[in-house]
Amino acid sequence: MLIFNIFKQNLSVMKRVKGAEFIEIVASIVTVIIFILAIGSSISGYIRPHHFKWIALTNVILPVTIISSIVLTIFWLIRRSWGFLLPLFSIAINALSLLSFFQIRGNSNPEHSTDKSFIKVISYNIREFKHFRGEEAAGGISHFIDEQSPDILCLQEYKNSPYLNDNEMDGLFRSLSEKFIQYPDVNSLGLAIMSKHKIVNRGIIDFESTSNRVIWADLIINDKLVRIVNCHLQSTNVDNNNIRGGGFFKTINKLMESNEMRAAQAEEVRLLVDTTAHPVIVCGDFNDTPSSYTYVKIKGRKLRDGFREAGSKLGGTYRGMMGMFRIDYILHTDDFKSNKYISPDKEWSDHKPVISELEYQN
């Protein structure tokens, strides 16, 4: 009986040891996979998707990679293993992308300064005034904009509301007297730049084989010429319906195709910024994250990120996917400093508005 009890105890210990070893083997494999994904996301912004299609996908799953790295770091620390260094390094090499999504600072007050050296800018994908629940959203959006009283308003997916007549549409955003609107047609989505300041020049960049495009306008602000660029770049064209109906590989192909299209579009925006001699503010829905080639190419060394300078907490602007994705931006040249930044969660669209108060540096 005694021998049996001893054998039973030893068997139990052996099972525990084998179980622990198995868990560590699995954790080791997962750690290596996450590390490879982290390396991919850290360099994906500098590699054109046309040259390496798959690496662009690593920035899409970066939130999952970071969360997994945090869990693995804690796991290996509990195990008192040097294995924690690998997931910790995975977090460290993506620090810049994290700072473009999460900032630790006090709340950014969106109240508009009366100082003439400040200009308030709002960028908002309004989803053609179509409320999530199918209700009219133009009234709510217009009232919100009037309350914020911006100097410059950039709207993506602009379209006359089906719930309002022409006179009612003309009454929206009345405080912004200068308007450059490109209405949607069979080939293109709508875009609008509205301003309290005089528009003296304007232009359009139409992209091939897509409904997305860019518009720009030169404004006279305090006797200075400023170029406003309003972007709506290629959508991923992926939602829950086509994920379920199209299958995994078809979804991946859609993602890779859209990555390539956005990369080419970002290069055209970059060229516009580089060939502009006066101050530039770039707004819009990039449909891509801060670790992407799209963002890195447009931002370059010439532009600053309003969220990086003045944002706080989580910076997600797309209301779907648990709010994990920041795809709407206000960027600007060194002629400005972003003093205030906010992205309130409003229900009228699947995007949040982005609001930034900029101060002239000269």
Coordinates of C-alpha atoms in Angstrom, one line a residue:
M1 CA 0.0 0.0 0.0
L2 CA 2.8 2.3 0.9
I3 CA 4.6 1.6 -2.4
F4 CA 1.4 2.2 -4.3
N5 CA 1.0 5.6 -2.6
I6 CA 4.6 6.6 -3.3
F7 CA 4.2 5.5 -7.0
K8 CA 0.9 7.5 -7.2
Q9 CA 2.6 10.6 -5.8
N10 CA 5.5 10.3 -8.2
L11 CA 3.2 9.9 -11.2
S12 CA 1.3 13.0 -10.2
V13 CA 4.6 15.0 -10.0
M14 CA 5.6 13.7 -13.4
K15 CA 2.3 14.7 -14.9
R16 CA 2.7 18.2 -13.5
V17 CA 6.2 18.5 -14.8
K18 CA 5.2 17.3 -18.2
G19 CA 2.3 19.7 -18.2
A20 CA 4.5 22.6 -17.3
E21 CA 7.0 21.7 -20.0
F22 CA 4.3 21.5 -22.6
I23 CA 2.9 24.9 -21.6
E24 CA 6.4 26.4 -21.9
I25 CA 7.0 24.8 -25.3
V26 CA 3.7 26.3 -26.6
A27 CA 4.5 29.7 -25.0
S28 CA 8.0 29.6 -26.6
I29 CA 6.6 28.9 -30.1
V30 CA 4.0 31.7 -29.6
T31 CA 6.7 34.1 -28.4
V32 CA 8.8 33.5 -31.5
I33 CA 5.8 34.0 -33.8
I34 CA 4.7 37.2 -32.1
F35 CA 8.3 38.4 -32.2
I36 CA 8.4 37.8 -36.0
L37 CA 5.1 39.7 -36.4
A38 CA 6.5 42.5 -34.3
I39 CA 9.5 42.9 -36.4
G40 CA 7.3 42.9 -39.5
S41 CA 5.1 45.7 -38.1
S42 CA 8.1 47.8 -37.0
I43 CA 9.5 47.9 -40.6
S44 CA 6.3 47.6 -42.7
G45 CA 6.0 51.4 -42.8
Y46 CA 9.2 51.6 -44.7
I47 CA 8.6 48.8 -47.3
R48 CA 6.4 49.5 -50.3
P49 CA 3.6 46.8 -50.3
H50 CA 4.2 46.2 -53.9
H51 CA 7.6 44.7 -53.0
F52 CA 6.5 42.6 -50.1
K53 CA 2.7 42.2 -49.9
W54 CA 2.5 40.1 -46.7
I55 CA 4.5 42.5 -44.5
A56 CA 1.9 45.2 -44.8
L57 CA -0.6 42.9 -43.0
T58 CA 1.5 42.9 -39.9
N59 CA 0.6 46.5 -39.1
V60 CA -3.2 45.6 -39.3
I61 CA -2.8 43.1 -36.5
L62 CA -0.4 45.2 -34.4
P63 CA -2.9 45.7 -31.6
V64 CA -3.1 41.9 -31.2
T65 CA 0.7 41.6 -31.4
I66 CA 1.2 44.2 -28.6
I67 CA -1.4 42.7 -26.3
S68 CA 0.1 39.2 -26.9
S69 CA 3.5 40.6 -26.1
I70 CA 2.3 42.1 -22.8
V71 CA 0.7 38.8 -21.8
L72 CA 3.9 36.8 -22.8
T73 CA 6.1 39.3 -20.9
I74 CA 4.1 38.7 -17.7
F75 CA 4.0 34.9 -18.3
W76 CA 7.8 34.7 -18.6
L77 CA 8.4 37.0 -15.6
I78 CA 6.1 34.7 -13.5
R79 CA 8.1 31.8 -14.8
R80 CA 11.3 33.6 -13.8
S81 CA 12.6 33.0 -17.3
W82 CA 14.8 35.2 -19.5
G83 CA 12.1 34.5 -22.1
F84 CA 10.4 37.8 -21.1
L85 CA 13.1 39.7 -23.1
L86 CA 11.7 38.7 -26.5
P87 CA 8.1 40.0 -26.0
L88 CA 9.5 43.0 -24.2
F89 CA 11.7 43.8 -27.3
S90 CA 8.6 43.2 -29.5
I91 CA 6.9 46.1 -27.6
A92 CA 10.0 48.3 -27.7
I93 CA 10.6 48.1 -31.5
N94 CA 7.0 49.3 -32.1
A95 CA 7.2 52.2 -29.6
L96 CA 6.8 54.9 -32.2
S97 CA 3.6 53.3 -33.5
L98 CA 2.3 52.9 -29.9
L99 CA 3.0 56.6 -29.3
S100 CA 0.9 57.4 -32.4
F101 CA -2.0 55.5 -30.9
F102 CA -1.6 56.1 -27.1
Q103 CA -0.4 59.1 -25.3
I104 CA -0.1 59.7 -21.5
R105 CA -0.9 63.3 -20.8
G106 CA -3.7 65.4 -19.4
N107 CA -6.9 65.8 -21.3
S108 CA -6.7 68.0 -24.4
N109 CA -9.2 70.8 -24.0
P110 CA -11.0 71.5 -27.3
E111 CA -12.1 75.0 -26.5
H112 CA -11.1 77.4 -29.3
S113 CA -8.7 80.2 -28.5
T114 CA -9.6 83.8 -29.7
D115 CA -6.0 84.5 -30.5
K116 CA -5.6 85.1 -34.2
S117 CA -2.4 83.1 -34.2
F118 CA -4.5 80.0 -33.6
I119 CA -6.6 78.1 -36.1
K120 CA -9.0 75.3 -35.3
V121 CA -9.3 72.4 -37.8
I122 CA -11.8 69.6 -37.9
S123 CA -11.6 66.5 -40.1
Y124 CA -14.5 64.2 -40.3
N125 CA -15.6 61.2 -42.4
I126 CA -19.4 61.8 -42.2
R127 CA -20.5 58.6 -44.1
E128 CA -22.7 60.6 -46.5
F129 CA -24.8 61.8 -43.5
K130 CA -26.0 58.2 -43.0
H131 CA -26.5 57.4 -39.3
F132 CA -25.5 54.0 -38.1
R133 CA -29.2 53.3 -37.4
G134 CA -30.3 54.7 -40.8
E135 CA -31.5 57.9 -39.3
E136 CA -30.8 61.5 -40.6
A137 CA -27.4 62.7 -39.3
A138 CA -26.9 66.0 -41.1
G139 CA -28.7 68.0 -38.3
G140 CA -26.6 66.5 -35.5
I141 CA -23.3 66.9 -37.4
S142 CA -24.1 70.5 -38.4
H143 CA -25.0 71.4 -34.8
F144 CA -21.8 69.8 -33.5
I145 CA -19.7 71.6 -36.0
D146 CA -21.4 75.0 -35.2
E147 CA -20.7 74.4 -31.5
Q148 CA -17.0 73.7 -32.2
S149 CA -16.8 76.8 -34.5
P150 CA -13.8 75.6 -36.5
D151 CA -11.8 77.8 -38.9
I152 CA -11.3 75.0 -41.3
L153 CA -13.5 71.9 -41.9
C154 CA -12.5 68.9 -44.0
L155 CA -15.3 66.3 -44.7
Q156 CA -14.9 62.9 -46.3
E157 CA -17.7 61.0 -47.9
Y158 CA -19.7 64.3 -48.4
K159 CA -23.1 64.0 -50.1
N160 CA -26.3 65.9 -49.9
S161 CA -28.5 64.3 -47.3
P162 CA -31.5 62.4 -48.7
Y163 CA -33.5 63.8 -45.8
L164 CA -32.9 67.5 -46.6
N165 CA -33.9 69.7 -49.6
D166 CA -31.4 72.1 -51.3
N167 CA -32.3 75.1 -49.1
E168 CA -31.8 73.0 -46.0
M169 CA -28.4 71.7 -47.3
D170 CA -27.4 75.3 -48.0
G171 CA -28.1 76.2 -44.4
L172 CA -25.6 73.6 -43.0
F173 CA -22.2 74.9 -41.9
R174 CA -23.3 78.5 -42.6
S175 CA -20.5 80.0 -40.5
L176 CA -18.0 78.6 -43.0
S177 CA -18.6 80.9 -46.0
E178 CA -15.8 79.6 -48.2
K179 CA -16.5 76.2 -49.7
F180 CA -14.8 73.9 -52.1
I181 CA -17.0 70.8 -52.6
Q182 CA -16.5 67.9 -54.9
Y183 CA -19.8 66.1 -54.9
P184 CA -19.9 62.3 -55.5
D185 CA -20.7 60.8 -58.9
V186 CA -20.8 57.3 -60.3
N187 CA -17.0 57.1 -60.1
S188 CA -16.0 59.1 -57.0
L189 CA -16.9 59.7 -53.4
G190 CA -17.5 63.3 -52.2
L191 CA -15.1 65.6 -50.4
A192 CA -15.4 69.1 -49.0
I193 CA -13.1 71.8 -47.7
M194 CA -15.0 74.6 -45.9
S195 CA -13.4 77.6 -44.3
K196 CA -13.9 81.0 -42.6
H197 CA -10.9 82.2 -44.7
K198 CA -10.8 83.0 -48.4
I199 CA -10.0 80.2 -50.8
V200 CA -7.7 81.5 -53.6
N201 CA -6.7 78.3 -55.3
R202 CA -7.9 74.7 -55.5
G203 CA -7.2 71.4 -57.1
I204 CA -8.1 67.7 -57.3
I205 CA -6.1 64.5 -57.4
D206 CA -8.2 61.7 -58.9
F207 CA -6.8 58.2 -58.5
E208 CA -7.1 55.5 -61.1
S209 CA -9.5 52.5 -60.7
T210 CA -11.0 53.8 -57.4
S211 CA -13.7 56.1 -56.1
N212 CA -11.3 57.7 -53.6
R213 CA -9.5 61.0 -54.3
V214 CA -7.8 64.0 -52.7
I215 CA -8.8 67.7 -52.9
W216 CA -6.7 70.7 -51.8
A217 CA -7.3 74.4 -51.4
D218 CA -5.0 77.4 -50.7
L219 CA -6.4 79.8 -48.1
I220 CA -5.4 83.3 -47.0
I221 CA -5.1 83.1 -43.2
N222 CA -3.9 86.2 -41.4
D223 CA -2.2 87.4 -44.6
K224 CA -0.5 84.1 -45.0
L225 CA -1.0 81.4 -47.6
V226 CA -1.8 78.0 -46.2
R227 CA -2.6 74.8 -48.2
I228 CA -5.3 72.5 -46.9
V229 CA -5.2 68.9 -48.2
N230 CA -8.2 66.7 -47.7
C231 CA -7.6 63.0 -48.3
H232 CA -9.9 60.0 -48.6
L233 CA -7.6 57.1 -49.4
Q234 CA -8.5 53.6 -50.5
S235 CA -10.8 51.6 -48.2
T236 CA -9.9 48.0 -47.2
N237 CA -13.4 47.0 -48.6
V238 CA -13.5 44.4 -45.8
D239 CA -16.4 44.1 -43.4
N240 CA -18.1 41.4 -41.4
N241 CA -20.3 40.4 -44.3
N242 CA -17.6 39.7 -46.9
I243 CA -15.4 38.1 -44.2
R244 CA -18.1 35.6 -43.6
G245 CA -19.1 35.2 -47.2
G246 CA -15.7 35.5 -49.0
G247 CA -13.5 33.3 -46.9
F248 CA -10.1 33.9 -45.3
F249 CA -7.9 34.0 -48.3
K250 CA -10.2 36.2 -50.3
T251 CA -10.3 38.7 -47.4
I252 CA -6.5 38.6 -47.2
N253 CA -6.3 39.3 -51.0
K254 CA -8.6 42.3 -50.6
L255 CA -6.4 43.7 -47.8
M256 CA -3.2 43.3 -49.8
E257 CA -4.8 44.9 -52.9
S258 CA -6.0 47.9 -50.9
N259 CA -2.5 48.2 -49.2
E260 CA -0.9 48.5 -52.7
M261 CA -3.5 51.1 -53.8
R262 CA -3.1 53.2 -50.7
A263 CA 0.7 53.1 -51.1
A264 CA 0.5 54.6 -54.6
Q265 CA -2.0 57.2 -53.4
A266 CA 0.2 58.2 -50.4
E267 CA 3.1 58.8 -52.8
E268 CA 0.9 61.2 -54.8
V269 CA 0.0 63.1 -51.6
R270 CA 3.6 63.2 -50.5
L271 CA 4.6 64.7 -53.9
L272 CA 1.9 67.4 -53.4
V273 CA 3.2 68.2 -50.0
D274 CA 6.8 68.3 -51.1
T275 CA 6.1 70.6 -54.1
T276 CA 4.1 73.1 -51.9
A277 CA 6.3 76.1 -50.9
H278 CA 3.9 77.4 -48.2
P279 CA 2.6 75.9 -44.9
V280 CA 0.5 72.7 -45.3
I281 CA -2.2 71.0 -43.2
V282 CA -3.1 67.5 -44.3
C283 CA -6.4 66.1 -43.1
G284 CA -8.4 63.0 -43.8
D285 CA -9.3 59.4 -43.7
F286 CA -6.2 57.5 -44.7
N287 CA -7.8 54.1 -44.0
D288 CA -4.5 52.9 -42.6
T289 CA -2.7 52.8 -39.2
P290 CA 0.3 54.8 -37.9
S291 CA 2.6 51.8 -38.5
S292 CA 1.6 51.6 -42.2
Y293 CA 3.5 52.6 -45.3
T294 CA 0.7 55.0 -46.1
Y295 CA 1.0 57.0 -42.9
V296 CA 4.8 56.9 -42.8
K297 CA 5.0 58.1 -46.5
I298 CA 2.6 61.0 -46.1
K299 CA 4.0 62.1 -42.8
G300 CA 7.7 61.8 -43.8
R301 CA 10.0 64.3 -42.0
K302 CA 8.1 67.4 -43.2
L303 CA 4.8 66.8 -41.3
R304 CA 3.9 66.6 -37.6
D305 CA 1.1 64.5 -36.2
G306 CA -1.5 66.4 -34.2
F307 CA -2.2 63.5 -31.9
R308 CA 1.5 62.8 -31.2
E309 CA 1.9 66.5 -30.2
A310 CA -1.3 67.1 -28.2
G311 CA -3.5 64.0 -28.0
S312 CA -4.2 61.9 -24.9
K313 CA -5.2 58.4 -24.0
L314 CA -6.3 56.1 -26.9
G315 CA -6.3 57.6 -30.3
G316 CA -8.6 55.2 -32.1
T317 CA -10.8 57.1 -34.7
Y318 CA -12.7 54.2 -36.3
R319 CA -15.7 53.3 -34.2
G320 CA -15.8 49.7 -35.3
M321 CA -13.4 46.9 -34.4
M322 CA -13.6 47.9 -30.7
G323 CA -12.1 51.3 -31.5
M324 CA -8.6 49.9 -31.9
F325 CA -7.7 51.6 -35.2
R326 CA -6.6 55.1 -35.7
I327 CA -7.1 55.9 -39.4
D328 CA -8.1 59.6 -39.4
Y329 CA -5.5 62.3 -39.1
I330 CA -4.6 66.0 -39.0
L331 CA -0.9 66.5 -39.9
H332 CA 0.9 69.8 -40.4
T333 CA 4.2 71.3 -41.3
D334 CA 6.6 72.9 -38.7
D335 CA 4.9 76.2 -39.4
F336 CA 2.4 75.1 -36.8
K337 CA 2.3 73.6 -33.3
S338 CA -0.6 71.5 -32.3
N339 CA -1.7 72.8 -28.8
K340 CA -5.0 70.9 -28.5
Y341 CA -6.3 67.7 -29.9
I342 CA -9.5 65.7 -29.4
S343 CA -11.5 63.0 -31.1
P344 CA -14.9 62.7 -29.4
D345 CA -17.0 59.6 -29.9
K346 CA -20.1 60.8 -31.8
E347 CA -22.7 58.4 -33.0
W348 CA -23.4 60.0 -36.5
S349 CA -20.8 58.0 -38.4
D350 CA -18.6 55.0 -38.2
H351 CA -15.7 57.4 -37.8
K352 CA -14.9 59.9 -35.0
P353 CA -14.3 63.6 -35.8
V354 CA -10.7 64.7 -35.3
I355 CA -10.2 68.2 -33.9
S356 CA -6.9 70.1 -33.6
E357 CA -6.1 73.6 -32.6
L358 CA -2.9 74.8 -34.3
E359 CA -0.7 77.8 -33.4
Y360 CA 1.5 79.6 -35.9
Q361 CA 5.1 79.3 -35.0
N362 CA 6.3 82.3 -37.0

